[in-house]
Amino acid sequence: MRVLATLFAAFFLLQGCASTSLRGTGDLGVVIERATGSVQVIDTTQRSSLGQIAGLGDLSHASVNFSRDERYAYVFGRDGGLTKIDLLQMRIVKRVVQAGNSIGGAISQDGKLIAVANYEPGGVKIFDSTSLELVADIPAVAENGKASKVIGLVDVPGNQFVFSLFEAGEIWLVDVRNPGKPLVTKFRNVGKEPYDAMITADGRFYLAGLFGEDGLAMLDLWDPQAGIKRVMDGYGRGQEKLPVYKMPHLEGWAATGNELLVPAVGRHEVLVIGQKEWKESGRIAVHGQPVFVVARPDNRQVWVNFAFPNNDTVQVIDVASRTIVKTLKPGKGVLHMEFTPRGEQVWVSLRDENRVEIYDSASFAKVGEIRADSPSGIFLTPRAHRTGL
Amino acid sequence: MGRETYLVALLLIPFGGQALAAEPSVARQNEIRHLVLQDCGSCHGMSMAGGLGLPLLPEALRDKPKDSLVATILHGRPGTAMPPWKPFLTESEAEWIVDLLLKGQF
């Protein structure tokens, strides 16, 4: 009898293997476990974790891009590690430690190149996305001979990358159509301390947020010769800034079609920028210093989380009325929010609660959760097809 | 357990003629450790090796006067991204943090 049971068990196990060996990856994603240097692979259809991959180094700050086939994730870690993982086989394919300290990266339009933005030593390194072999190295040395930290690296159409130099206050546009010989166009004096940047969904407008002054620096990639345009100059109107206990992230800036919603720096406000005139068209008072300001894919809602000590709260802005329609208190250490591609769910990481919660974005009801160790960034595979990431 | 004993022993050894910070309660120590690792760590790195903020490893701090390190924590550094932590930490707690940073114990 026991033998029979074992046989049955073996049969079902094999069946299990067979049924999981073929599957798509369009509903998969990765949750960073920042304290343990591991990631969980998640399934947004089943609302579950498929497993954990460890050995990714220091992920206290991390970001993730995906291959264009959505099978591989490239994880950029704080220790300069670039790790390629296979979401289906749930394993590390290759890992290189390519710098002392990196902040993020982007994959090229053709999917063949991975660019990594580094703090230490400051610069950008470009790798072959298949082999992770180094293809080009672009040190971020400014006119004065000093190296800068690189932030706000995005890909743009034409197999190009754009990034900003924090200390130098410059924006560089790099053409990698000939990958071994990158062509760099430098824009100087864009403003003081660009700290992060974003690209509009169409890949046209690159906007760098400035920490050292109130305003944004914008590059129109349809007309780069026109140079940098300053947007929202002096939005603080000379008022003293509130302390910022966590840097806002601009990757999630919400572009709702005609308007951009961006976190103010040192003000408990979300700024609304009219995209036609590139002028302030409003501001929305919120619960704290905004960190991520993320639009639901239909652009009707924008979800906002906050810096310490207000990082137990998420607020939902109704874009049409510019009012807050919901304030959630999911728990301590809300670090990131990621929508499913059509926006019916949003996944919210709660670092200090060791869980990721899943919300229905229409009813705001919690519809699931997964356990995770100090979860931070949540990255779903449809990012593979978004310009900039 | 063994590690805590070791830590207490180290704190009892005077160094450089500077008075050591009064120790926060164990529960508060845990809260502060969490704050340093997670919230300071969001700019300075969880391993204190630096990020957008400067490295806070012992070799990076050793040459700086302890008073000014404590003042930086409490009052921030105007003109930089470093905010004041005075609303969340007492002076002796900031001193305790500096002592631990100088010993590389975060």
GROMACS .gro file of C-alpha atoms in nm:
model
  495
    1MET     CA    1   0.000   0.000   0.000
    2ARG     CA    2   0.279   0.239   0.095
    3VAL     CA    3   0.460   0.157  -0.229
    4LEU     CA    4   0.146   0.238  -0.421
    5ALA     CA    5   0.110   0.570  -0.241
    6THR     CA    6   0.471   0.656  -0.319
    7LEU     CA    7   0.415   0.568  -0.683
    8PHE     CA    8   0.109   0.789  -0.690
    9ALA     CA    9   0.301   1.073  -0.526
   10ALA     CA   10   0.583   1.035  -0.778
   11PHE     CA   11   0.332   1.034  -1.062
   12PHE     CA   12   0.171   1.357  -0.943
   13LEU     CA   13   0.510   1.520  -0.889
   14LEU     CA   14   0.606   1.437  -1.247
   15GLN     CA   15   0.273   1.569  -1.366
   16GLY     CA   16   0.344   1.883  -1.171
   17CYS     CA   17   0.680   1.921  -1.341
   18ALA     CA   18   0.530   1.868  -1.682
   19SER     CA   19   0.258   2.124  -1.629
   20THR     CA   20   0.499   2.390  -1.499
   21SER     CA   21   0.764   2.336  -1.763
   22LEU     CA   22   0.568   2.533  -2.020
   23ARG     CA   23   0.436   2.869  -1.915
   24GLY     CA   24   0.448   3.234  -2.010
   25THR     CA   25   0.619   3.504  -1.806
   26GLY     CA   26   0.390   3.800  -1.875
   27ASP     CA   27   0.230   3.777  -1.533
   28LEU     CA   28   0.552   3.727  -1.341
   29GLY     CA   29   0.768   3.967  -1.150
   30VAL     CA   30   1.036   4.007  -0.891
   31VAL     CA   31   1.023   4.134  -0.532
   32ILE     CA   32   1.353   4.250  -0.384
   33GLU     CA   33   1.432   4.128  -0.033
   34ARG     CA   34   1.671   4.404   0.059
   35ALA     CA   35   1.820   4.277   0.383
   36THR     CA   36   1.899   3.925   0.265
   37GLY     CA   37   2.020   3.988  -0.090
   38SER     CA   38   1.751   3.767  -0.233
   39VAL     CA   39   1.450   3.804  -0.462
   40GLN     CA   40   1.117   3.629  -0.482
   41VAL     CA   41   0.961   3.547  -0.815
   42ILE     CA   42   0.592   3.634  -0.803
   43ASP     CA   43   0.290   3.542  -1.012
   44THR     CA   44   0.024   3.814  -1.032
   45THR     CA   45  -0.242   3.577  -1.169
   46GLN     CA   46  -0.214   3.331  -0.881
   47ARG     CA   47  -0.117   3.615  -0.644
   48SER     CA   48   0.156   3.399  -0.506
   49SER     CA   49   0.529   3.359  -0.475
   50LEU     CA   50   0.684   3.094  -0.696
   51GLY     CA   51   1.009   3.081  -0.505
   52GLN     CA   52   1.318   3.260  -0.389
   53ILE     CA   53   1.657   3.318  -0.550
   54ALA     CA   54   1.943   3.407  -0.314
   55GLY     CA   55   2.301   3.523  -0.357
   56LEU     CA   56   2.248   3.861  -0.521
   57GLY     CA   57   2.473   4.059  -0.289
   58ASP     CA   58   2.380   4.391  -0.125
   59LEU     CA   59   2.028   4.482  -0.238
   60SER     CA   60   1.972   4.762   0.013
   61HIS     CA   61   1.905   4.968  -0.298
   62ALA     CA   62   1.814   4.773  -0.606
   63SER     CA   63   1.636   4.800  -0.936
   64VAL     CA   64   1.540   4.554  -1.205
   65ASN     CA   65   1.502   4.550  -1.582
   66PHE     CA   66   1.377   4.267  -1.800
   67SER     CA   67   1.488   4.109  -2.127
   68ARG     CA   68   1.253   4.171  -2.417
   69ASP     CA   69   1.133   3.810  -2.403
   70GLU     CA   70   1.040   3.873  -2.037
   71ARG     CA   71   1.225   3.561  -1.928
   72TYR     CA   72   1.531   3.717  -1.770
   73ALA     CA   73   1.557   3.983  -1.503
   74TYR     CA   74   1.865   4.201  -1.461
   75VAL     CA   75   1.908   4.306  -1.099
   76PHE     CA   76   2.126   4.606  -1.013
   77GLY     CA   77   2.249   4.607  -0.654
   78ARG     CA   78   2.403   4.854  -0.415
   79ASP     CA   79   2.736   4.667  -0.424
   80GLY     CA   80   2.778   4.722  -0.798
   81GLY     CA   81   2.652   4.373  -0.874
   82LEU     CA   82   2.465   4.306  -1.196
   83THR     CA   83   2.285   3.972  -1.176
   84LYS     CA   84   2.095   3.807  -1.458
   85ILE     CA   85   1.828   3.569  -1.335
   86ASP     CA   86   1.610   3.321  -1.519
   87LEU     CA   87   1.251   3.356  -1.398
   88LEU     CA   88   1.148   3.018  -1.535
   89GLN     CA   89   1.435   2.808  -1.405
   90MET     CA   90   1.448   3.028  -1.096
   91ARG     CA   91   1.826   3.056  -1.092
   92ILE     CA   92   2.112   3.300  -1.139
   93VAL     CA   93   2.241   3.280  -1.496
   94LYS     CA   94   2.536   3.513  -1.443
   95ARG     CA   95   2.654   3.769  -1.193
   96VAL     CA   96   2.923   4.034  -1.237
   97VAL     CA   97   3.036   4.291  -0.981
   98GLN     CA   98   3.102   4.575  -1.221
   99ALA     CA   99   3.154   4.872  -0.990
  100GLY     CA  100   3.174   4.961  -0.621
  101ASN     CA  101   2.824   5.100  -0.593
  102SER     CA  102   2.549   5.120  -0.850
  103ILE     CA  103   2.206   5.271  -0.856
  104GLY     CA  104   2.018   5.128  -1.151
  105GLY     CA  105   2.016   5.063  -1.519
  106ALA     CA  106   1.825   5.033  -1.841
  107ILE     CA  107   1.803   4.798  -2.137
  108SER     CA  108   1.848   4.935  -2.490
  109GLN     CA  109   1.566   4.968  -2.742
  110ASP     CA  110   1.691   4.663  -2.933
  111GLY     CA  111   1.728   4.463  -2.610
  112LYS     CA  112   2.093   4.385  -2.677
  113LEU     CA  113   2.262   4.616  -2.429
  114ILE     CA  114   2.234   4.673  -2.056
  115ALA     CA  115   2.357   5.007  -1.924
  116VAL     CA  116   2.437   5.044  -1.554
  117ALA     CA  117   2.456   5.375  -1.366
  118ASN     CA  118   2.726   5.383  -1.102
  119TYR     CA  119   2.798   5.596  -0.799
  120GLU     CA  120   3.144   5.459  -0.725
  121PRO     CA  121   3.334   5.504  -0.945
  122GLY     CA  122   3.084   5.733  -1.111
  123GLY     CA  123   2.998   5.650  -1.469
  124VAL     CA  124   2.804   5.418  -1.695
  125LYS     CA  125   2.907   5.074  -1.806
  126ILE     CA  126   2.741   4.900  -2.095
  127PHE     CA  127   2.713   4.522  -2.116
  128ASP     CA  128   2.599   4.267  -2.369
  129SER     CA  129   2.258   4.157  -2.239
  130THR     CA  130   2.318   3.791  -2.327
  131SER     CA  131   2.669   3.734  -2.198
  132LEU     CA  132   2.709   4.028  -1.957
  133GLU     CA  133   3.046   4.098  -2.123
  134LEU     CA  134   3.157   4.461  -2.095
  135VAL     CA  135   3.101   4.650  -2.420
  136ALA     CA  136   3.175   5.011  -2.325
  137ASP     CA  137   3.281   5.214  -2.021
  138ILE     CA  138   3.186   5.582  -1.994
  139PRO     CA  139   3.340   5.751  -1.687
  140ALA     CA  140   3.129   6.045  -1.569
  141VAL     CA  141   3.409   6.296  -1.547
  142ALA     CA  142   3.286   6.651  -1.574
  143GLU     CA  143   3.457   6.955  -1.726
  144ASN     CA  144   3.634   7.028  -1.398
  145GLY     CA  145   3.796   6.684  -1.401
  146LYS     CA  146   3.586   6.554  -1.111
  147ALA     CA  147   3.392   6.229  -1.121
  148SER     CA  148   3.019   6.242  -1.056
  149LYS     CA  149   2.764   5.994  -0.937
  150VAL     CA  150   2.534   5.894  -1.220
  151ILE     CA  151   2.160   5.892  -1.166
  152GLY     CA  152   1.844   5.882  -1.374
  153LEU     CA  153   1.970   5.647  -1.646
  154VAL     CA  154   1.704   5.566  -1.906
  155ASP     CA  155   1.697   5.426  -2.257
  156VAL     CA  156   1.542   5.632  -2.534
  157PRO     CA  157   1.447   5.556  -2.895
  158GLY     CA  158   1.732   5.528  -3.144
  159ASN     CA  159   1.929   5.289  -2.922
  160GLN     CA  160   2.040   5.570  -2.698
  161PHE     CA  161   2.074   5.619  -2.324
  162VAL     CA  162   2.035   5.939  -2.124
  163PHE     CA  163   2.161   5.999  -1.772
  164SER     CA  164   2.247   6.279  -1.528
  165LEU     CA  165   2.556   6.366  -1.325
  166PHE     CA  166   2.467   6.450  -0.965
  167GLU     CA  167   2.767   6.663  -0.860
  168ALA     CA  168   2.843   6.813  -1.198
  169GLY     CA  169   2.484   6.906  -1.285
  170GLU     CA  170   2.506   6.770  -1.639
  171ILE     CA  171   2.289   6.552  -1.863
  172TRP     CA  172   2.457   6.319  -2.114
  173LEU     CA  173   2.298   6.160  -2.420
  174VAL     CA  174   2.479   5.849  -2.544
  175ASP     CA  175   2.422   5.695  -2.886
  176VAL     CA  176   2.513   5.325  -2.878
  177ARG     CA  177   2.416   5.226  -3.230
  178ASN     CA  178   2.783   5.131  -3.259
  179PRO     CA  179   2.805   4.975  -2.912
  180GLY     CA  180   3.182   4.967  -2.884
  181LYS     CA  181   3.211   5.334  -2.977
  182PRO     CA  182   2.948   5.528  -2.790
  183LEU     CA  183   2.887   5.885  -2.907
  184VAL     CA  184   2.833   6.117  -2.613
  185THR     CA  185   2.656   6.455  -2.629
  186LYS     CA  186   2.694   6.654  -2.307
  187PHE     CA  187   2.457   6.919  -2.173
  188ARG     CA  188   2.625   7.132  -1.908
  189ASN     CA  189   2.489   7.353  -1.629
  190VAL     CA  190   2.146   7.192  -1.626
  191GLY     CA  191   2.089   7.281  -1.258
  192LYS     CA  192   2.212   7.192  -0.913
  193GLU     CA  193   2.220   6.825  -0.810
  194PRO     CA  194   1.993   6.630  -1.043
  195TYR     CA  195   1.893   6.342  -0.813
  196ASP     CA  196   1.674   6.126  -1.034
  197ALA     CA  197   1.507   6.146  -1.370
  198MET     CA  198   1.231   6.000  -1.583
  199ILE     CA  199   1.131   5.976  -1.944
  200THR     CA  200   0.776   6.020  -2.070
  201ALA     CA  201   0.614   5.700  -2.196
  202ASP     CA  202   0.664   5.803  -2.559
  203GLY     CA  203   1.037   5.839  -2.501
  204ARG     CA  204   1.038   6.205  -2.595
  205PHE     CA  205   1.088   6.417  -2.283
  206TYR     CA  206   1.364   6.345  -2.030
  207LEU     CA  207   1.312   6.525  -1.699
  208ALA     CA  208   1.566   6.540  -1.420
  209GLY     CA  209   1.452   6.649  -1.075
  210LEU     CA  210   1.691   6.887  -0.900
  211PHE     CA  211   1.768   6.852  -0.533
  212GLY     CA  212   1.983   7.163  -0.500
  213GLU     CA  213   1.721   7.401  -0.634
  214ASP     CA  214   1.348   7.412  -0.700
  215GLY     CA  215   1.291   7.299  -1.053
  216LEU     CA  216   1.344   7.037  -1.321
  217ALA     CA  217   1.574   7.015  -1.620
  218MET     CA  218   1.410   6.891  -1.941
  219LEU     CA  219   1.559   6.756  -2.262
  220ASP     CA  220   1.334   6.715  -2.568
  221LEU     CA  221   1.476   6.414  -2.752
  222TRP     CA  222   1.296   6.511  -3.070
  223ASP     CA  223   1.509   6.824  -3.069
  224PRO     CA  224   1.818   6.774  -2.855
  225GLN     CA  225   1.993   7.062  -3.032
  226ALA     CA  226   1.755   7.296  -2.855
  227GLY     CA  227   1.932   7.204  -2.532
  228ILE     CA  228   1.802   7.194  -2.178
  229LYS     CA  229   1.485   7.374  -2.083
  230ARG     CA  230   1.415   7.457  -1.720
  231VAL     CA  231   1.071   7.366  -1.592
  232MET     CA  232   0.892   7.468  -1.272
  233ASP     CA  233   1.171   7.698  -1.161
  234GLY     CA  234   1.129   7.821  -0.805
  235TYR     CA  235   0.824   7.609  -0.725
  236GLY     CA  236   0.906   7.642  -0.354
  237ARG     CA  237   0.861   8.019  -0.390
  238GLY     CA  238   1.144   8.088  -0.151
  239GLN     CA  239   0.978   7.909   0.138
  240GLU     CA  240   1.204   7.706   0.361
  241LYS     CA  241   1.217   7.342   0.266
  242LEU     CA  242   1.101   7.071   0.501
  243PRO     CA  243   1.360   6.802   0.576
  244VAL     CA  244   1.362   6.512   0.331
  245TYR     CA  245   1.415   6.177   0.505
  246LYS     CA  246   1.417   5.977   0.187
  247MET     CA  247   1.496   6.086  -0.167
  248PRO     CA  248   1.195   6.084  -0.397
  249HIS     CA  249   1.216   5.844  -0.689
  250LEU     CA  250   1.122   5.975  -1.027
  251GLU     CA  251   1.111   5.655  -1.219
  252GLY     CA  252   0.751   5.625  -1.118
  253TRP     CA  253   0.653   5.980  -1.206
  254ALA     CA  254   0.302   5.978  -1.324
  255ALA     CA  255   0.242   6.102  -1.674
  256THR     CA  256  -0.130   6.111  -1.725
  257GLY     CA  257  -0.138   6.226  -2.085
  258ASN     CA  258  -0.158   6.603  -2.055
  259GLU     CA  259  -0.007   6.631  -1.713
  260LEU     CA  260   0.283   6.506  -1.509
  261LEU     CA  261   0.240   6.450  -1.138
  262VAL     CA  262   0.571   6.473  -0.959
  263PRO     CA  263   0.686   6.468  -0.597
  264ALA     CA  264   0.789   6.809  -0.464
  265VAL     CA  265   1.120   6.808  -0.279
  266GLY     CA  266   1.103   6.938   0.078
  267ARG     CA  267   0.732   7.001   0.053
  268HIS     CA  268   0.441   6.774   0.137
  269GLU     CA  269   0.293   6.818  -0.205
  270VAL     CA  270   0.252   6.652  -0.540
  271LEU     CA  271   0.313   6.901  -0.819
  272VAL     CA  272   0.104   6.898  -1.134
  273ILE     CA  273   0.284   7.010  -1.449
  274GLY     CA  274   0.083   7.087  -1.761
  275GLN     CA  275   0.269   6.919  -2.044
  276LYS     CA  276   0.161   7.166  -2.308
  277GLU     CA  277   0.315   7.476  -2.157
  278TRP     CA  278   0.549   7.291  -1.917
  279LYS     CA  279   0.418   7.507  -1.636
  280GLU     CA  280   0.271   7.433  -1.297
  281SER     CA  281  -0.098   7.368  -1.331
  282GLY     CA  282  -0.166   7.280  -0.969
  283ARG     CA  283  -0.041   7.118  -0.654
  284ILE     CA  284  -0.200   6.864  -0.425
  285ALA     CA  285  -0.133   6.863  -0.051
  286VAL     CA  286  -0.045   6.514   0.068
  287HIS     CA  287   0.039   6.332   0.391
  288GLY     CA  288   0.419   6.369   0.382
  289GLN     CA  289   0.723   6.395   0.159
  290PRO     CA  290   0.618   6.192  -0.147
  291VAL     CA  291   0.861   5.920  -0.259
  292PHE     CA  292   0.683   5.734  -0.540
  293VAL     CA  293   0.402   5.900  -0.735
  294VAL     CA  294   0.272   5.624  -0.959
  295ALA     CA  295  -0.013   5.641  -1.210
  296ARG     CA  296  -0.247   5.348  -1.254
  297PRO     CA  297  -0.210   5.238  -1.616
  298ASP     CA  298  -0.542   5.401  -1.711
  299ASN     CA  299  -0.409   5.731  -1.566
  300ARG     CA  300  -0.724   5.785  -1.367
  301GLN     CA  301  -0.560   5.735  -1.028
  302VAL     CA  302  -0.222   5.816  -0.886
  303TRP     CA  303  -0.090   5.632  -0.582
  304VAL     CA  304   0.162   5.800  -0.352
  305ASN     CA  305   0.384   5.671  -0.073
  306PHE     CA  306   0.594   5.875   0.168
  307ALA     CA  307   0.930   5.921   0.331
  308PHE     CA  308   1.005   5.846   0.697
  309PRO     CA  309   0.833   5.916   0.937
  310ASN     CA  310   0.516   5.898   0.728
  311ASN     CA  311   0.605   5.574   0.557
  312ASP     CA  312   0.309   5.379   0.697
  313THR     CA  313   0.066   5.548   0.459
  314VAL     CA  314  -0.044   5.534   0.096
  315GLN     CA  315  -0.269   5.794  -0.059
  316VAL     CA  316  -0.471   5.767  -0.378
  317ILE     CA  317  -0.528   6.079  -0.588
  318ASP     CA  318  -0.819   6.099  -0.829
  319VAL     CA  319  -0.658   6.269  -1.127
  320ALA     CA  320  -0.971   6.430  -1.268
  321SER     CA  321  -1.066   6.607  -0.945
  322ARG     CA  322  -0.712   6.629  -0.804
  323THR     CA  323  -0.841   6.514  -0.469
  324ILE     CA  324  -0.733   6.239  -0.237
  325VAL     CA  325  -0.998   5.971  -0.255
  326LYS     CA  326  -0.838   5.716  -0.025
  327THR     CA  327  -0.581   5.705   0.253
  328LEU     CA  328  -0.455   5.358   0.338
  329LYS     CA  329  -0.246   5.257   0.637
  330PRO     CA  330  -0.106   4.924   0.527
  331GLY     CA  331   0.166   4.911   0.793
  332LYS     CA  332   0.521   5.019   0.865
  333GLY     CA  333   0.776   5.084   0.595
  334VAL     CA  334   0.574   5.114   0.274
  335LEU     CA  335   0.854   5.125   0.018
  336HIS     CA  336   0.711   5.062  -0.327
  337MET     CA  337   0.396   5.013  -0.531
  338GLU     CA  338   0.363   4.836  -0.865
  339PHE     CA  339   0.051   4.801  -1.078
  340THR     CA  340  -0.030   4.498  -1.286
  341PRO     CA  341  -0.013   4.590  -1.657
  342ARG     CA  342  -0.380   4.680  -1.687
  343GLY     CA  343  -0.398   4.821  -1.339
  344GLU     CA  344  -0.662   4.609  -1.164
  345GLN     CA  345  -0.419   4.521  -0.883
  346VAL     CA  346  -0.145   4.707  -0.708
  347TRP     CA  347   0.127   4.533  -0.513
  348VAL     CA  348   0.260   4.723  -0.211
  349SER     CA  349   0.578   4.630  -0.024
  350LEU     CA  350   0.588   4.672   0.355
  351ARG     CA  351   0.950   4.651   0.459
  352ASP     CA  352   0.902   4.644   0.835
  353GLU     CA  353   0.604   4.409   0.826
  354ASN     CA  354   0.786   4.152   0.611
  355ARG     CA  355   0.503   4.123   0.363
  356VAL     CA  356   0.377   4.241   0.028
  357GLU     CA  357   0.008   4.330   0.014
  358ILE     CA  358  -0.209   4.316  -0.295
  359TYR     CA  359  -0.494   4.563  -0.339
  360ASP     CA  360  -0.784   4.584  -0.578
  361SER     CA  361  -0.730   4.932  -0.724
  362ALA     CA  362  -1.102   4.996  -0.779
  363SER     CA  363  -1.240   4.896  -0.440
  364PHE     CA  364  -0.915   4.948  -0.240
  365ALA     CA  365  -0.983   4.613  -0.076
  366LYS     CA  366  -0.688   4.400   0.017
  367VAL     CA  367  -0.710   4.087  -0.194
  368GLY     CA  368  -0.397   3.900  -0.096
  369GLU     CA  369  -0.052   3.905   0.049
  370ILE     CA  370   0.276   3.721   0.032
  371ARG     CA  371   0.545   3.691   0.297
  372ALA     CA  372   0.880   3.842   0.211
  373ASP     CA  373   1.190   3.935   0.408
  374SER     CA  374   1.222   4.320   0.423
  375PRO     CA  375   1.063   4.363   0.079
  376SER     CA  376   1.146   4.677  -0.117
  377GLY     CA  377   1.116   4.711  -0.494
  378ILE     CA  378   0.847   4.523  -0.689
  379PHE     CA  379   0.909   4.485  -1.061
  380LEU     CA  380   0.673   4.314  -1.305
  381THR     CA  381   0.785   4.178  -1.642
  382PRO     CA  382   0.576   4.414  -1.864
  383ARG     CA  383   0.842   4.673  -1.779
  384ALA     CA  384   1.039   4.493  -2.053
  385HIS     CA  385   0.837   4.684  -2.310
  386ARG     CA  386   0.839   5.027  -2.155
  387THR     CA  387   1.076   5.284  -2.298
  388GLY     CA  388   1.316   5.414  -2.037
  389LEU     CA  389   1.339   5.097  -1.829
  390MET     CA  390   2.369   3.682   2.322
  391GLY     CA  391   2.743   3.646   2.300
  392ARG     CA  392   2.760   3.941   2.066
  393GLU     CA  393   2.574   4.171   2.302
  394THR     CA  394   2.804   4.084   2.586
  395TYR     CA  395   3.098   4.168   2.365
  396LEU     CA  396   2.939   4.498   2.266
  397VAL     CA  397   2.881   4.604   2.624
  398ALA     CA  398   3.239   4.514   2.707
  399LEU     CA  399   3.366   4.730   2.426
  400LEU     CA  400   3.155   5.025   2.529
  401LEU     CA  401   3.301   5.009   2.874
  402ILE     CA  402   3.654   5.056   2.745
  403PRO     CA  403   3.721   5.430   2.731
  404PHE     CA  404   3.901   5.557   2.423
  405GLY     CA  405   4.057   5.886   2.326
  406GLY     CA  406   3.963   6.038   2.658
  407GLN     CA  407   3.610   6.103   2.529
  408ALA     CA  408   3.314   6.027   2.746
  409LEU     CA  409   3.099   5.749   2.609
  410ALA     CA  410   2.733   5.793   2.546
  411ALA     CA  411   2.486   5.675   2.803
  412GLU     CA  412   2.334   5.362   2.660
  413PRO     CA  413   1.971   5.360   2.553
  414SER     CA  414   1.753   5.076   2.683
  415VAL     CA  415   1.775   4.750   2.493
  416ALA     CA  416   1.435   4.804   2.332
  417ARG     CA  417   1.531   5.152   2.224
  418GLN     CA  418   1.867   5.025   2.097
  419ASN     CA  419   1.680   4.790   1.867
  420GLU     CA  420   1.464   5.074   1.739
  421ILE     CA  421   1.767   5.293   1.675
  422ARG     CA  422   1.956   5.013   1.502
  423HIS     CA  423   1.657   4.964   1.278
  424LEU     CA  424   1.643   5.338   1.204
  425VAL     CA  425   2.014   5.353   1.121
  426LEU     CA  426   2.011   5.046   0.899
  427GLN     CA  427   1.687   5.121   0.717
  428ASP     CA  428   1.642   5.496   0.715
  429CYS     CA  429   2.001   5.622   0.730
  430GLY     CA  430   2.076   5.327   0.505
  431SER     CA  431   1.845   5.453   0.232
  432CYS     CA  432   2.109   5.715   0.148
  433HIS     CA  433   2.424   5.580   0.315
  434GLY     CA  434   2.370   5.213   0.228
  435MET     CA  435   2.266   4.934   0.462
  436SER     CA  436   2.630   4.837   0.499
  437MET     CA  437   2.717   5.206   0.558
  438ALA     CA  438   2.943   5.197   0.252
  439GLY     CA  439   2.772   5.502   0.104
  440GLY     CA  440   2.518   5.578  -0.164
  441LEU     CA  441   2.392   5.922  -0.250
  442GLY     CA  442   2.512   5.998   0.104
  443LEU     CA  443   2.874   5.962   0.210
  444PRO     CA  444   3.015   5.637   0.348
  445LEU     CA  445   2.978   5.605   0.727
  446LEU     CA  446   3.240   5.336   0.776
  447PRO     CA  447   3.492   5.386   1.059
  448GLU     CA  448   3.776   5.483   0.823
  449ALA     CA  449   3.559   5.753   0.668
  450LEU     CA  450   3.465   5.904   1.007
  451ARG     CA  451   3.776   5.853   1.217
  452ASP     CA  452   3.934   6.191   1.139
  453LYS     CA  453   3.620   6.388   1.213
  454PRO     CA  454   3.553   6.530   1.561
  455LYS     CA  455   3.288   6.332   1.742
  456ASP     CA  456   3.100   6.649   1.835
  457SER     CA  457   3.056   6.747   1.476
  458LEU     CA  458   2.935   6.397   1.384
  459VAL     CA  459   2.674   6.416   1.659
  460ALA     CA  460   2.576   6.767   1.544
  461THR     CA  461   2.543   6.646   1.186
  462ILE     CA  462   2.301   6.374   1.293
  463LEU     CA  463   2.093   6.606   1.511
  464HIS     CA  464   2.090   6.917   1.294
  465GLY     CA  465   2.163   6.787   0.945
  466ARG     CA  466   2.390   6.967   0.704
  467PRO     CA  467   2.227   7.270   0.545
  468GLY     CA  468   2.289   7.290   0.175
  469THR     CA  469   2.311   6.912   0.144
  470ALA     CA  470   2.057   6.631   0.144
  471MET     CA  471   2.135   6.544   0.509
  472PRO     CA  472   1.824   6.623   0.718
  473PRO     CA  473   1.810   6.691   1.094
  474TRP     CA  474   1.717   6.385   1.302
  475LYS     CA  475   1.659   6.581   1.621
  476PRO     CA  476   1.283   6.518   1.611
  477PHE     CA  477   1.352   6.144   1.639
  478LEU     CA  478   1.674   6.113   1.842
  479THR     CA  479   1.808   6.260   2.165
  480GLU     CA  480   2.162   6.388   2.190
  481SER     CA  481   2.279   6.086   2.387
  482GLU     CA  482   2.119   5.855   2.130
  483ALA     CA  483   2.306   6.037   1.852
  484GLU     CA  484   2.627   5.996   2.053
  485TRP     CA  485   2.554   5.626   2.091
  486ILE     CA  486   2.509   5.598   1.714
  487VAL     CA  487   2.839   5.776   1.650
  488ASP     CA  488   3.018   5.544   1.894
  489LEU     CA  489   2.884   5.241   1.710
  490LEU     CA  490   2.959   5.385   1.367
  491LEU     CA  491   3.318   5.454   1.470
  492LYS     CA  492   3.349   5.092   1.571
  493GLY     CA  493   3.187   4.964   1.255
  494GLN     CA  494   2.906   4.799   1.444
  495PHE     CA  495   2.621   4.866   1.206
   0.00000   0.00000   0.00000
